[in-house]
CSV table of C-alpha atoms in Angstrom, one decimal:
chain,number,residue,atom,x,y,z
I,693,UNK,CA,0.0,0.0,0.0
I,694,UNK,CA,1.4,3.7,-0.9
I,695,UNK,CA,1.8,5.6,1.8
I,696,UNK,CA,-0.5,8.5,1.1
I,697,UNK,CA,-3.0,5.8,0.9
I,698,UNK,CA,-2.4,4.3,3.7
I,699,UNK,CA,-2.1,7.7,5.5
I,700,UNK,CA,-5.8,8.3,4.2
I,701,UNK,CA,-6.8,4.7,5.5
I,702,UNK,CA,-5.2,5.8,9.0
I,703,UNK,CA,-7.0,8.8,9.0
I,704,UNK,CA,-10.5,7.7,7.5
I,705,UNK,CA,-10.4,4.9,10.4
I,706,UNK,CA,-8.9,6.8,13.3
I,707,UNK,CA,-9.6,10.7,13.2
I,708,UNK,CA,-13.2,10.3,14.0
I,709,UNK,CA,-12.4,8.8,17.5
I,710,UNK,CA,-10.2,12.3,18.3
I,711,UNK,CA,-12.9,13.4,20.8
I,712,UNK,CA,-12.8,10.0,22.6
I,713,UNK,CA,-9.1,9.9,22.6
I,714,UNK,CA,-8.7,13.6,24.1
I,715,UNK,CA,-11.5,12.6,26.7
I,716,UNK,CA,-9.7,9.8,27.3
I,717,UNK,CA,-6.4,11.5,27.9
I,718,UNK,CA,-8.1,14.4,29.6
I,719,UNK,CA,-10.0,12.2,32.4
I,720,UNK,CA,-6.3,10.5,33.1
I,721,UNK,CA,-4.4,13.4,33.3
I,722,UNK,CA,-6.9,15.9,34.9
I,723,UNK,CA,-5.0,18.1,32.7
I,724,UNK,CA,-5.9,20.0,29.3
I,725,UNK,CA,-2.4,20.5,28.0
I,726,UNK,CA,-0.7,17.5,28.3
I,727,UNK,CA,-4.0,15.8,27.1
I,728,UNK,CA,-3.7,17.5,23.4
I,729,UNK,CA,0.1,16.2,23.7
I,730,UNK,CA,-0.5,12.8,24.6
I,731,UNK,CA,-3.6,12.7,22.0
I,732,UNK,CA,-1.2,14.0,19.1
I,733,UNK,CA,1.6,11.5,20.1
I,734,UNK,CA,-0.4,8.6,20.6
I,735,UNK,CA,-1.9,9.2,16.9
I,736,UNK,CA,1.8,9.1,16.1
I,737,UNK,CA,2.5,5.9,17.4
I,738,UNK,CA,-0.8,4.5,16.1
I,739,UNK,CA,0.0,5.6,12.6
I,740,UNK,CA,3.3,3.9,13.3
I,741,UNK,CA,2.0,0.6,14.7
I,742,UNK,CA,-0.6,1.2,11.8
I,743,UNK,CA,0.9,-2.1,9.8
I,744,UNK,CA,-0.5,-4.7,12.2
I,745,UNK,CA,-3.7,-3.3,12.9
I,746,UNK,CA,-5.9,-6.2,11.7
I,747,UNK,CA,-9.1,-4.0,10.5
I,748,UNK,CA,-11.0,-4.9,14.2
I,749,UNK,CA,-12.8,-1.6,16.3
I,750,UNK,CA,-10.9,0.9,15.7
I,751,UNK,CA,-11.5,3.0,18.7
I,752,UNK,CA,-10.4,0.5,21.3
I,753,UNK,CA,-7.4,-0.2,19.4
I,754,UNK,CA,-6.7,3.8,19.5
I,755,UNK,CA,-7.3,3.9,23.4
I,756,UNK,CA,-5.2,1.5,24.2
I,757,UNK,CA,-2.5,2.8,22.9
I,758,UNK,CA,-4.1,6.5,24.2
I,759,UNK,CA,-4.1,4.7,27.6
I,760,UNK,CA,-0.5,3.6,26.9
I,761,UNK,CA,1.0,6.6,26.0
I,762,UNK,CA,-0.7,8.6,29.1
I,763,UNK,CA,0.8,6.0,31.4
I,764,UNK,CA,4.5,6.1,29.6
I,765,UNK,CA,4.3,10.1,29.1
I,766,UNK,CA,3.4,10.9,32.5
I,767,UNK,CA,5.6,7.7,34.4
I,768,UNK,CA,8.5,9.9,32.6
I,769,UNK,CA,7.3,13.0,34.7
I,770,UNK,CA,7.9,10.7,37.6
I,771,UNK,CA,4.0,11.2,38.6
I,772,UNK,CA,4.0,8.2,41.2
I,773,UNK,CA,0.4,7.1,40.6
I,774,UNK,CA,1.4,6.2,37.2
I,775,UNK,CA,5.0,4.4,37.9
I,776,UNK,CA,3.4,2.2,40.6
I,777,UNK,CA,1.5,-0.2,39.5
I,778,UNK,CA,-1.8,-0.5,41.2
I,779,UNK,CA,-1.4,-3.8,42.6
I,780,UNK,CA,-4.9,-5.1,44.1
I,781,UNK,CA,-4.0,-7.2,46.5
I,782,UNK,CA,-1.7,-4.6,48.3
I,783,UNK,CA,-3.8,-2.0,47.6
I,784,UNK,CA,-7.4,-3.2,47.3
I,785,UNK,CA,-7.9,-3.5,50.8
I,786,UNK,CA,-11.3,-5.2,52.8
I,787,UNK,CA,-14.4,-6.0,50.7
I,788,UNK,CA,-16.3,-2.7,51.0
I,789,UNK,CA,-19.7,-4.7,50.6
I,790,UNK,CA,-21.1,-2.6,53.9
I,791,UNK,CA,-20.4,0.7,52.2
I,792,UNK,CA,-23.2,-0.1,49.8
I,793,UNK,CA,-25.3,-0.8,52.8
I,794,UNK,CA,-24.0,1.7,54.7
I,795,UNK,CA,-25.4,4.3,51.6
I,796,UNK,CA,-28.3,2.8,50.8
I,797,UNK,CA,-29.5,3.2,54.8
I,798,UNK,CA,-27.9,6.5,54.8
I,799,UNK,CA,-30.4,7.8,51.9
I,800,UNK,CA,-32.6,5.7,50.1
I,801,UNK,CA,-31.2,5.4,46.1
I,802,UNK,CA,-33.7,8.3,45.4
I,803,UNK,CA,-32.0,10.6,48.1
I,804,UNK,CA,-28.8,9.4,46.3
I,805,UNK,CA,-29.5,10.0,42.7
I,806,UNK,CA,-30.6,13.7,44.2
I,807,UNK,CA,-27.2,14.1,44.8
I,808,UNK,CA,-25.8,12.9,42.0
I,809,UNK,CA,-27.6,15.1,39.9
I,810,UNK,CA,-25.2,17.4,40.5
I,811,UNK,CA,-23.0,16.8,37.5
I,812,UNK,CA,-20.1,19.1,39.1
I,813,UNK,CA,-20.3,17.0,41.9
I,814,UNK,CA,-19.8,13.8,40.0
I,815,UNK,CA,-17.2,15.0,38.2
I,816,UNK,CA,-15.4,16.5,40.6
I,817,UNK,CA,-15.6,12.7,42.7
I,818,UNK,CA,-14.5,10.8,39.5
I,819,UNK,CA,-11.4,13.4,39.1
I,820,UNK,CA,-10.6,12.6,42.7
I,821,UNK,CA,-10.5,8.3,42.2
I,822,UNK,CA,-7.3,7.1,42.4
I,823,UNK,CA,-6.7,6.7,38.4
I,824,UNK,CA,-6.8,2.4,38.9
I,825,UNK,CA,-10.4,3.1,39.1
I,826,UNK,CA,-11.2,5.9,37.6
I,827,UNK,CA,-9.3,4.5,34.2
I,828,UNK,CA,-11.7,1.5,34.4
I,829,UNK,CA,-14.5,4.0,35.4
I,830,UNK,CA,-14.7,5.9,32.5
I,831,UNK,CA,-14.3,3.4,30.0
I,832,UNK,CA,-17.2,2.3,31.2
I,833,UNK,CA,-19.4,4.8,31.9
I,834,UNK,CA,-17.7,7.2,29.8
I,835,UNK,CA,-16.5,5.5,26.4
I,836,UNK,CA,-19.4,2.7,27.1
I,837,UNK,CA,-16.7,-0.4,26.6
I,838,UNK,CA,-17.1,-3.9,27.3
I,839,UNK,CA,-15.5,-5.5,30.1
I,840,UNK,CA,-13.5,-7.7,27.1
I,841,UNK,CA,-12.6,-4.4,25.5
I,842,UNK,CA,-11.7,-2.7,29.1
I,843,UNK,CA,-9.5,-5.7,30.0
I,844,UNK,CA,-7.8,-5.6,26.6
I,845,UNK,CA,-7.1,-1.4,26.8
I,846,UNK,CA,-6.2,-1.4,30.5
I,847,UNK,CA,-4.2,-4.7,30.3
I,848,UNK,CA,-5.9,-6.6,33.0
I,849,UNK,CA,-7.9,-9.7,33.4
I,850,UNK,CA,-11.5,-9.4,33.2
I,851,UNK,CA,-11.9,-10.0,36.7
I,852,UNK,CA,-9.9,-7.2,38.2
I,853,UNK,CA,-11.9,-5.3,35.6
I,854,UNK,CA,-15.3,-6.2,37.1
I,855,UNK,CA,-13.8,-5.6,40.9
I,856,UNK,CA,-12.2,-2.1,40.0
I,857,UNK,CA,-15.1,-1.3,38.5
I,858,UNK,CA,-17.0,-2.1,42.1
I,859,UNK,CA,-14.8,-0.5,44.1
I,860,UNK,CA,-14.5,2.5,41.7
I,861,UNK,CA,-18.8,2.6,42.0
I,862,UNK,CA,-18.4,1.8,45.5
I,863,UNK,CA,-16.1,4.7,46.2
I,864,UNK,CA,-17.8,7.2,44.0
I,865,UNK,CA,-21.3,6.5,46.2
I,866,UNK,CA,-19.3,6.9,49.3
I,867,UNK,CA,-17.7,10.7,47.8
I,868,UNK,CA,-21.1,11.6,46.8
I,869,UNK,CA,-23.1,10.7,49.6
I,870,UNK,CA,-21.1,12.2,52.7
I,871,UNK,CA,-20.3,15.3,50.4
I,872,UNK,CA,-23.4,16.2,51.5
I,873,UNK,CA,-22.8,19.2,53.9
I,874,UNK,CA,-25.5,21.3,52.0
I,875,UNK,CA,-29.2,20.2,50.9
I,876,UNK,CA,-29.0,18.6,47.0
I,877,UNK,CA,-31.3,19.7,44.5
I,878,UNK,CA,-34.3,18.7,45.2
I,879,UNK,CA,-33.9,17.9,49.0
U,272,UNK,CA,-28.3,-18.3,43.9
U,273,UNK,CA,-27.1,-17.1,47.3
U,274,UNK,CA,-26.2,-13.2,48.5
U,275,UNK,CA,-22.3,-13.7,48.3
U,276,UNK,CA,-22.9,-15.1,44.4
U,277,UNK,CA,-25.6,-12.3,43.8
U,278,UNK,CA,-23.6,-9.2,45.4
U,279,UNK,CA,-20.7,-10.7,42.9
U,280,UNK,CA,-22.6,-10.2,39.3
U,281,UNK,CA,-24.8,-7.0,40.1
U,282,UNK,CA,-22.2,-4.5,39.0
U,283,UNK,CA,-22.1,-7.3,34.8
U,284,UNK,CA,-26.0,-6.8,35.4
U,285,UNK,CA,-26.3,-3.4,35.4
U,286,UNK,CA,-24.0,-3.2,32.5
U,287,UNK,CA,-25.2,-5.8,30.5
U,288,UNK,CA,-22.3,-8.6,30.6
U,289,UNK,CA,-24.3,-11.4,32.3
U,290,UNK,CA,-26.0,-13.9,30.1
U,291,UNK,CA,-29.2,-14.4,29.9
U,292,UNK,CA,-29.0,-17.2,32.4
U,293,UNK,CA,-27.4,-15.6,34.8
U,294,UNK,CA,-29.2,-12.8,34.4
U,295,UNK,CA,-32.2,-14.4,35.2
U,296,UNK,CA,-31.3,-16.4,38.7
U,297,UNK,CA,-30.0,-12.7,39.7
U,298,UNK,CA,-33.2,-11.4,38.6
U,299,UNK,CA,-34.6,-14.4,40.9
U,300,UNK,CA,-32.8,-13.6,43.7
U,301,UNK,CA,-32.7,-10.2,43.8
U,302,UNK,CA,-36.9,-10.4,43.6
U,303,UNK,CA,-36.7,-12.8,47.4
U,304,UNK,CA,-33.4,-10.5,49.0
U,305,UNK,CA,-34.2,-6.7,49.9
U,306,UNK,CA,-30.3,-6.6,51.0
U,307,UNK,CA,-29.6,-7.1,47.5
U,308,UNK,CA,-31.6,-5.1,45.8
U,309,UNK,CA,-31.0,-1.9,48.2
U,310,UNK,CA,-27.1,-2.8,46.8
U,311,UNK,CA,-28.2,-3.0,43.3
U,312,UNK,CA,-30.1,0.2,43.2
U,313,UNK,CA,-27.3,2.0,44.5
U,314,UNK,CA,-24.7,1.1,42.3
U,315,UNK,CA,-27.5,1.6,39.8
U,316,UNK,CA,-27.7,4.9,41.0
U,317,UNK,CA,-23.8,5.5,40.7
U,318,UNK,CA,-24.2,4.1,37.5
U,319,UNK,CA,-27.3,6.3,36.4
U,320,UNK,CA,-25.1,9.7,37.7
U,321,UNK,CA,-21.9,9.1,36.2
U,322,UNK,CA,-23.1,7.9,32.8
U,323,UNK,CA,-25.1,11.1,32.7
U,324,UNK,CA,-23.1,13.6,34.0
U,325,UNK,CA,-19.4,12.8,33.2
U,326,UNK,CA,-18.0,15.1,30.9
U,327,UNK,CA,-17.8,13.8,27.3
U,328,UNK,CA,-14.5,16.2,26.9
U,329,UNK,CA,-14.2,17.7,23.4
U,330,UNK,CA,-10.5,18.1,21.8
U,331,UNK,CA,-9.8,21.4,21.8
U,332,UNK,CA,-9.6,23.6,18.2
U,333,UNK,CA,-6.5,23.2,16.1
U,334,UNK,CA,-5.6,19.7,17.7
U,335,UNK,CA,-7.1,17.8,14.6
U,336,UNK,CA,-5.3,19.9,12.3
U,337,UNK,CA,-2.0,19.7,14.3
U,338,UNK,CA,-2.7,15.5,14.0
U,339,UNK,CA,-3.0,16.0,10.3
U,340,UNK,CA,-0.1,18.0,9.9
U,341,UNK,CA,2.0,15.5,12.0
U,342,UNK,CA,0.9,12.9,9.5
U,343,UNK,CA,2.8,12.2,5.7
U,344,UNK,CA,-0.2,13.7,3.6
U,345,UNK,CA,-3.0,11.3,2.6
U,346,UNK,CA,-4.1,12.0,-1.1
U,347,UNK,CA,-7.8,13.3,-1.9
U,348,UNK,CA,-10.3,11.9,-4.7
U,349,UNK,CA,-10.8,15.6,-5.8
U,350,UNK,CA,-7.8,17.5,-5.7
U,351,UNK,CA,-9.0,21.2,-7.2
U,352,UNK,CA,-5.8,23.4,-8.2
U,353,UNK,CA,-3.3,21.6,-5.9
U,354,UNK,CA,0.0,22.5,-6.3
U,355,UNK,CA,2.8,19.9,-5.2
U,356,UNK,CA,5.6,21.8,-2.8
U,357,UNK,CA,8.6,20.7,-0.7
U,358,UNK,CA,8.2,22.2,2.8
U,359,UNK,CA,10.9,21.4,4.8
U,360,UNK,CA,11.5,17.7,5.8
U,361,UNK,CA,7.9,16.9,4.5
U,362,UNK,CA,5.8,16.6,1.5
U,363,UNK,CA,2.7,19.0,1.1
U,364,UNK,CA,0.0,19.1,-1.2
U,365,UNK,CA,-1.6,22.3,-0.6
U,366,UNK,CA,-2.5,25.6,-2.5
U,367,UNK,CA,0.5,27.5,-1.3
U,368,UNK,CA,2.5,28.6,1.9
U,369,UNK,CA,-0.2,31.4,3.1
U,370,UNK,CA,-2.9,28.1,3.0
U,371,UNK,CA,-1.2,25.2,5.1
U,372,UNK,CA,-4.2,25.2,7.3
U,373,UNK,CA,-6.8,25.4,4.7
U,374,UNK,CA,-5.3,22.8,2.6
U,375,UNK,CA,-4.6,20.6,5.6
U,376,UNK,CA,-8.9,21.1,7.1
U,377,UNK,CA,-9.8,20.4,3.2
U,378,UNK,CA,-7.8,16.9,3.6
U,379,UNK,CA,-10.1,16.5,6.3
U,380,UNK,CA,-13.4,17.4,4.6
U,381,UNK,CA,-11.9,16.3,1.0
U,382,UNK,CA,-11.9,12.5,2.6
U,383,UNK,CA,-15.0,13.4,4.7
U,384,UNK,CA,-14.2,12.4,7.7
U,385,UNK,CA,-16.8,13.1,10.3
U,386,UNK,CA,-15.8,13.6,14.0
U,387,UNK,CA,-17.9,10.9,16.2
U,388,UNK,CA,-19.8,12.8,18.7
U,389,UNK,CA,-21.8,11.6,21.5
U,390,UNK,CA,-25.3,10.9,20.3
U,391,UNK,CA,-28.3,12.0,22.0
U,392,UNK,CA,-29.8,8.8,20.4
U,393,UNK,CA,-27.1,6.5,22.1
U,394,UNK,CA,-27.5,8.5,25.7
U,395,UNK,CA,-31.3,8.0,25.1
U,396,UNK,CA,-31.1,4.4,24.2
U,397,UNK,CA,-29.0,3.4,27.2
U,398,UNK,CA,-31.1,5.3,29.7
U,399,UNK,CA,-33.9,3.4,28.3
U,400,UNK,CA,-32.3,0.2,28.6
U,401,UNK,CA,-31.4,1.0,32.2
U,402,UNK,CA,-35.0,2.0,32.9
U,403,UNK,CA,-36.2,-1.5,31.4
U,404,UNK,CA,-33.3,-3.6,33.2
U,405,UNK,CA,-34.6,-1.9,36.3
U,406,UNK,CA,-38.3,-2.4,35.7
U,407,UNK,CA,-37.5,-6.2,35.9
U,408,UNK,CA,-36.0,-6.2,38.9
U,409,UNK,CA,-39.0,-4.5,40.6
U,410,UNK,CA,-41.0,-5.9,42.0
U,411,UNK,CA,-43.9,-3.7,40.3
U,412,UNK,CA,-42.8,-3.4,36.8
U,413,UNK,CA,-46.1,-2.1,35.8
U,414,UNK,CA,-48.5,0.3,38.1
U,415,UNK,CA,-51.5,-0.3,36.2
U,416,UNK,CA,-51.9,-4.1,35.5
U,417,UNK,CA,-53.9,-4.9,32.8
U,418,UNK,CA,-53.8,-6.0,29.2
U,419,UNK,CA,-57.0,-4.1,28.3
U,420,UNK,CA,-55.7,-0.8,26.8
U,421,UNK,CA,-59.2,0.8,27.4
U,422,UNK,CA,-57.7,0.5,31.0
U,423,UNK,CA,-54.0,1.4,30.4
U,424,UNK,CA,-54.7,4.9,28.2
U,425,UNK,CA,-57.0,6.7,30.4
U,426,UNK,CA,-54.6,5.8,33.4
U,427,UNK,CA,-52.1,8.4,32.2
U,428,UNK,CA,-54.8,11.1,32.2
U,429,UNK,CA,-53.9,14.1,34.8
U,430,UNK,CA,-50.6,12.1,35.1
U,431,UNK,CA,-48.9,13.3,31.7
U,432,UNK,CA,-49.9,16.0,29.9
U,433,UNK,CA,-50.3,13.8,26.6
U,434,UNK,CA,-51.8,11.1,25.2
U,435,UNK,CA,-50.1,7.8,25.7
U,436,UNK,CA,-50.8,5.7,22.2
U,437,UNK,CA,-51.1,2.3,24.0
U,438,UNK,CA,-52.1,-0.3,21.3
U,439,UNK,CA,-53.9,-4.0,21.7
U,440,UNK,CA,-51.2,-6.6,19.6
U,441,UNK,CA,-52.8,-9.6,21.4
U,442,UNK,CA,-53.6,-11.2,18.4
U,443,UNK,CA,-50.4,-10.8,16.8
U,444,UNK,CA,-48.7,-12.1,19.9
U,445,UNK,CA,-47.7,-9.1,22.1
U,446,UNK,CA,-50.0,-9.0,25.3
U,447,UNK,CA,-50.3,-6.1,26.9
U,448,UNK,CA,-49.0,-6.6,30.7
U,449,UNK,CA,-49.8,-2.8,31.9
U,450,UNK,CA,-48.1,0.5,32.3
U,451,UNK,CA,-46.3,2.7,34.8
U,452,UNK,CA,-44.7,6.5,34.7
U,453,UNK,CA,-40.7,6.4,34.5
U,454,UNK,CA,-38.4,8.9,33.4
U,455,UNK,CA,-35.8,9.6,30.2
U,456,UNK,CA,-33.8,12.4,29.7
U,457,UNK,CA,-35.5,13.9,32.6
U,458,UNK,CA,-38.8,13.8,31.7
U,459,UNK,CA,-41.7,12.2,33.0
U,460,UNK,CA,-42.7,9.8,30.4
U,461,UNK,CA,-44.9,6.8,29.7
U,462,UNK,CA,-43.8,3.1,30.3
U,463,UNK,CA,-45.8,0.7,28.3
U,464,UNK,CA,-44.8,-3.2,29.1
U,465,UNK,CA,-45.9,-6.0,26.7
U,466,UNK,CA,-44.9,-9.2,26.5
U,467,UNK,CA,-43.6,-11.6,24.0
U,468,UNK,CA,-43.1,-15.1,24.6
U,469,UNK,CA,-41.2,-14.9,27.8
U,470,UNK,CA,-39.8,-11.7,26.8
U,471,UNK,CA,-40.8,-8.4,27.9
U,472,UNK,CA,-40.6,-5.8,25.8
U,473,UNK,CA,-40.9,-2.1,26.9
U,474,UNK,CA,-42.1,0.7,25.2
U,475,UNK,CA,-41.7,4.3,26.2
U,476,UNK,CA,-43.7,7.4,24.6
U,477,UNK,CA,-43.0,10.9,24.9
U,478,UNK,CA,-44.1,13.9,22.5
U,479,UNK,CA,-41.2,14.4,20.0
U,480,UNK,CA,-39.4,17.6,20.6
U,481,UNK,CA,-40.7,20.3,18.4
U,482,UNK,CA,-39.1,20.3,14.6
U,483,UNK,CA,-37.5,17.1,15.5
U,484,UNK,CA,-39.4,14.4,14.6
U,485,UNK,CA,-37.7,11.7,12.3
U,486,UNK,CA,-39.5,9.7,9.5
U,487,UNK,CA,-36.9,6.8,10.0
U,488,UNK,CA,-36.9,4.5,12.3
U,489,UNK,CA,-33.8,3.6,14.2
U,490,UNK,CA,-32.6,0.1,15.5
U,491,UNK,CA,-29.6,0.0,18.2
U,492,UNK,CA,-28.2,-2.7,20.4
U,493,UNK,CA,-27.7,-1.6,23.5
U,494,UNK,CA,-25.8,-3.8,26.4
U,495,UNK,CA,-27.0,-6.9,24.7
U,496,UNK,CA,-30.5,-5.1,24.2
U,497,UNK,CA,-32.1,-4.5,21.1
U,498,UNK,CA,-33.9,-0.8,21.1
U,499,UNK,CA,-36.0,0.1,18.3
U,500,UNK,CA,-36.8,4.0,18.0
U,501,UNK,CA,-39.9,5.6,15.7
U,502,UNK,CA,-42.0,8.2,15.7
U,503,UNK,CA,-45.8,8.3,14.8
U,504,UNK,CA,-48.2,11.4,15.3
U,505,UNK,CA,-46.2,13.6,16.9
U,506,UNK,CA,-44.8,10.7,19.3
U,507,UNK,CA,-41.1,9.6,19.5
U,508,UNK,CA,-41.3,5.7,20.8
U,509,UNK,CA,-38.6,3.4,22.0
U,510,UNK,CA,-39.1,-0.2,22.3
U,511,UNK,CA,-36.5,-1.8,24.8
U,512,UNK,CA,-36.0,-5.6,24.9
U,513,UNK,CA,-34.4,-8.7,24.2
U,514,UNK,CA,-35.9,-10.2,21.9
U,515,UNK,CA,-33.8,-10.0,18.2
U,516,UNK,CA,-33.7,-6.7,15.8
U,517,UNK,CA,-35.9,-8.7,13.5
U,518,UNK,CA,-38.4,-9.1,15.8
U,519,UNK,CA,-38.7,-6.0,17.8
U,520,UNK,CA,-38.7,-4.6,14.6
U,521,UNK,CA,-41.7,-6.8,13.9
U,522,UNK,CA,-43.2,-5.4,16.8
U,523,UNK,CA,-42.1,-1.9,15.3
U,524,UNK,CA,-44.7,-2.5,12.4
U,525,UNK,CA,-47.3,-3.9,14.0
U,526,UNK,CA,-47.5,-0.7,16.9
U,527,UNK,CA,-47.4,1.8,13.9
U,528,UNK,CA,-49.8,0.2,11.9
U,529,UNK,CA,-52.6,-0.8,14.9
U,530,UNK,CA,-52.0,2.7,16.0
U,531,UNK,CA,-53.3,4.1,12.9
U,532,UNK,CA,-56.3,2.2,13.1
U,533,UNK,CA,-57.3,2.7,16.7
U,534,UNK,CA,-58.0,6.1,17.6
C-alpha cells in the first residue's frame, strides 16, 4: 500500500475517534495541555503501529495505545500514581460490601441520585479516584466499553476489571453521599 | 443463587455482561433479598449519575489539524488546483504557503471524515435500557396491571400532559401486561410493558421535541438489548427488549400500523 494511501486509510479509520481519545487522555491526566500532547503522540505511534492493525474496532485499538501513551508520558514525569503499578491485592484492601449498605441506609437510592444530579459533583468525585479506578470507570461509563474491550485497553484480566469497576462505583457513592454538607437539588 | 454469588454479578448486570442465564437467577434472587436489591439500586444509581453527568471532553480547536499535519499527507479523490511543494522535511500538497491550514482542514473534509460525537440517540437508548433492566427487577414493573388498553390509556390522564398511544397486539402475539410513569432524559414519560413469549418488551412514549421528529426508524443494540426508536403522530417511541432486531422490529410494524387504526 502507498503511503499517502495508507495515510488516508489511517486517517478515514482513526480521526473520527479524536474526541474520545482527548476525553480519554483528559480524564487520566486531569489536565488539558498534556491531554492534546499525549492525543497528538499517541496518533503518532498509532499511525506507526498502523501495519498490524488487523481491521477490528478501531477505537479501542486507538485507546489503548491512548491509555499507553498517558501511562509512559506521565511515568516519565515521575508522577508516582502512574509508575506504581496499582497492585490489588496490596492495595485493594477489605471487601467494601457494607459501604453499599451503609449508603443505601444513609439515603434511600432516590436521596442518592438527588445528589448525584449534581454533575459538578460527580465529576469533581470521579477526578478525585485514584486513576486504577477511575481509568476502568470511564471506560465504562464514559466510552461505554465492554469489560473484554476494558480488560484488553487497560491490560488486565477481566476479573480485576469487574472488581475495579466495584470499588471504583463503591467509592464514587461513598464521595457523593457524605459530600453532602448542604441540601441537594431537590432535598 | 445465594447473596455472596448475587452481590458478585450485580455490578455485569447493570452493564449488560451477564448472560441471559445468569441474568435471570440474579433477577430471581434479587426479587426474594431486599439486602440485595438496596445494593443493586445504589450502584445503579452511581451508574445512572456518572453515565449522565461525566464530561464527554471535546479536543480542543486546532488539535485535529496539528494530527494531520503531523501525519505524511493522505491523497484526496478531488484534488482542485493543488499545487505539489517541498516544505521542509515533508511533502505537502496544498495551495501555497499562506494556506497550510486550509489545505490541511480540506484533507479532512476532502476524505470526509466526520468527527464521532456523543449521540443524544445513544445517551437516550441506554437510559432506556437501564430503565427496562430496572423495571424487571421491581418488584412492580407495571403500576396499572392490565392488558385491556381501554384500562391502560385513560390511566395516564392528569398524570402526563399527553396522550399515551397504547395499542392491543394480542392477536399478533404481544399482550399487553400494563403501564407505569418512569423517566428519560429527565422527563416524566410513559412506560408501556408488553410481553412476547417470555420476553418483555418495553415501550416508552413521549411527545417528540418540536421540529424534530424523524421519518426513520432507528434500530440499536444496547448492552446486549435490542432498542428500536420511531416516531408516529407527533410521538417519539422506544421499544427496549431482548428479543432480536428482527423481531422487535416486527413489533415496530405492527405498533405503527394498529395505531393508525385505533384512535
Amino acid at each position: 500500500m502507498s503511503e499517502p494511501t495508507n495515510a488516508r486509510r489511517f486517517a478515514e479509520l482513526a480521526l473520527p475517534h479524536m474526541n474520545s481519545a482527548y476525553s480519554l487522555a483528559r480524564w487520566l491526566t486531569g489536565n488539558a495541555d498534556e491531554a492534546q500532547d499525549i492525543v497528538q503522540e499517541a496518533y503518532m505511534r498509532a499511525f506507526g503501529s498502523f501495519a498490524g492493525f488487523r481491521g477490528e474496532a478501531a477505537r479501542p485499538w486507538l485507546l489503548a495505545i491512548v491509555r499507553n501513551t498517558t501511562y509512559s508520558w506521565l511515568a516519565k514525569q515521575r508522577r508516582a500514581e502512574f509508575e506504581v503499578p496499582y497492585d490489588d491485592e496490596i492495595h485493594g484492601g477489605e471487601d467494601c460490601g457494607g459501604v453499599e449498605s451503609d449508603a443505601a441506609r444513609l439515603g434511600n437510592p432516590e436521596a442518592i441520585l438527588a445528589c448525584a444530579d449534581d454533575a459538578r459533583l460527580v465529576n469533581e468525585a470521579l477526578q478525585h479516584l485514584p486513576v486504577a479506578f477511575r481509568e476502568v470507570v470511564v471506560l465504562r461509563e464514559i466510552e461505554e466499553l465492554s469489560y473484554k474491550e476494558i480488560s484488553e485497553i487497560a491490560n488486565l484480566p477481566i476479573g480485576t476489571v469487574m472488581s475495579r469497576l466495584a470499588r471504583g462505583r463503591k467509592l464514587l457513592l461513598v464521595s457523593l453521599t457524605l459530600q453532602r454538607k448542604e441540601p441537594c437539588n431537590g432535598m | 443463587m445465594e447473596c455472596n454469588a448475587a452481590s458478585g454479578l450485580l455490578h455485569a448486570h447493570i452493564d449488560g455482561e451477564l448472560a441471559i442465564g445468569e441474568a435471570w437467577l440474579l433477577d430471581e434472587h434479587l426479587r426474594g433479598c431486599s439486602a440485595c436489591r438496596a445494593r443493586h439500586a445504589a450502584a445503579q444509581s452511581i451508574h445512572a449519575a456518572v453515565s449522565t453527568h461525566a464530561t464527554r471532553f471535546q479536543a480542543p480547536d486546532g488539535l485535529l489539524e496539528r494530527i494531520r499535519d503531523a501525519l505524511p499527507a493522505a491523497r484526496t479523490r478531488a484534488a482542485p488546483k493543488l499545487t505539489r511543494f517541498w516544505y521542509g522535511s515533508r511533502f505537502w500538497m496544498g495551495w501555497g504557503n499562506g494556506a497550510a491550514c486550509a489545505a490541511a482542514l480540506a484533507i479532512v473534509i476532502g476524505i470526509g471524515i466526520h468527527l464521532a460525537q456523543p449521540n443524544r440517540d445513544d445517551r437516550f437508548a441506554g437510559e432506556a435500557v437501564a430503565n427496562h433492566v430496572r423495571s424487571m427487577l421491581a418488584d412492580h414493573a407495571v403500576e396499572v396491571a392490565s392488558s385491556d388498553r381501554h384500562t391502560v390509556k385513560p390511566w395516564f390522564n392528569g398524570k402526563l400532559d399527553y396522550g399515551v398511544p397504547v395499542v392491543d397486539l394480542s392477536a399478533q402475539g404481544f399482550p399487553l401486561t400494563g403501564g407505569r410513569l418512569d423517566y428519560l432524559d429527565h422527563r416524566l414519560v410513559a412506560a408501556l410493558v408488553y410481553r412476547h413469549r417470555l420476553h418483555r418488551i418495553t415501550v416508552f412514549a413521549l411527545p417528540s421535541r418540536k421540529g424534530a421528529e424523524r421519518d426513520t426508524a432507528r434500530t440499536l443494540s444496547r448492552r446486549g438489548y435490542t432498542v428500536v426508536r420511531w416516531s408516529q403522530a407527533g410521538m417519539d417511541l422506544w421499544a427496549v427488549s431482548d428479543v432480536n432486531a428482527r423481531a422487535l422490529d416486527e413489533f415496530r410494524a405492527l405498533y405503527l400500523a394498529e395505531a393508525g387504526h385505533a384512535q
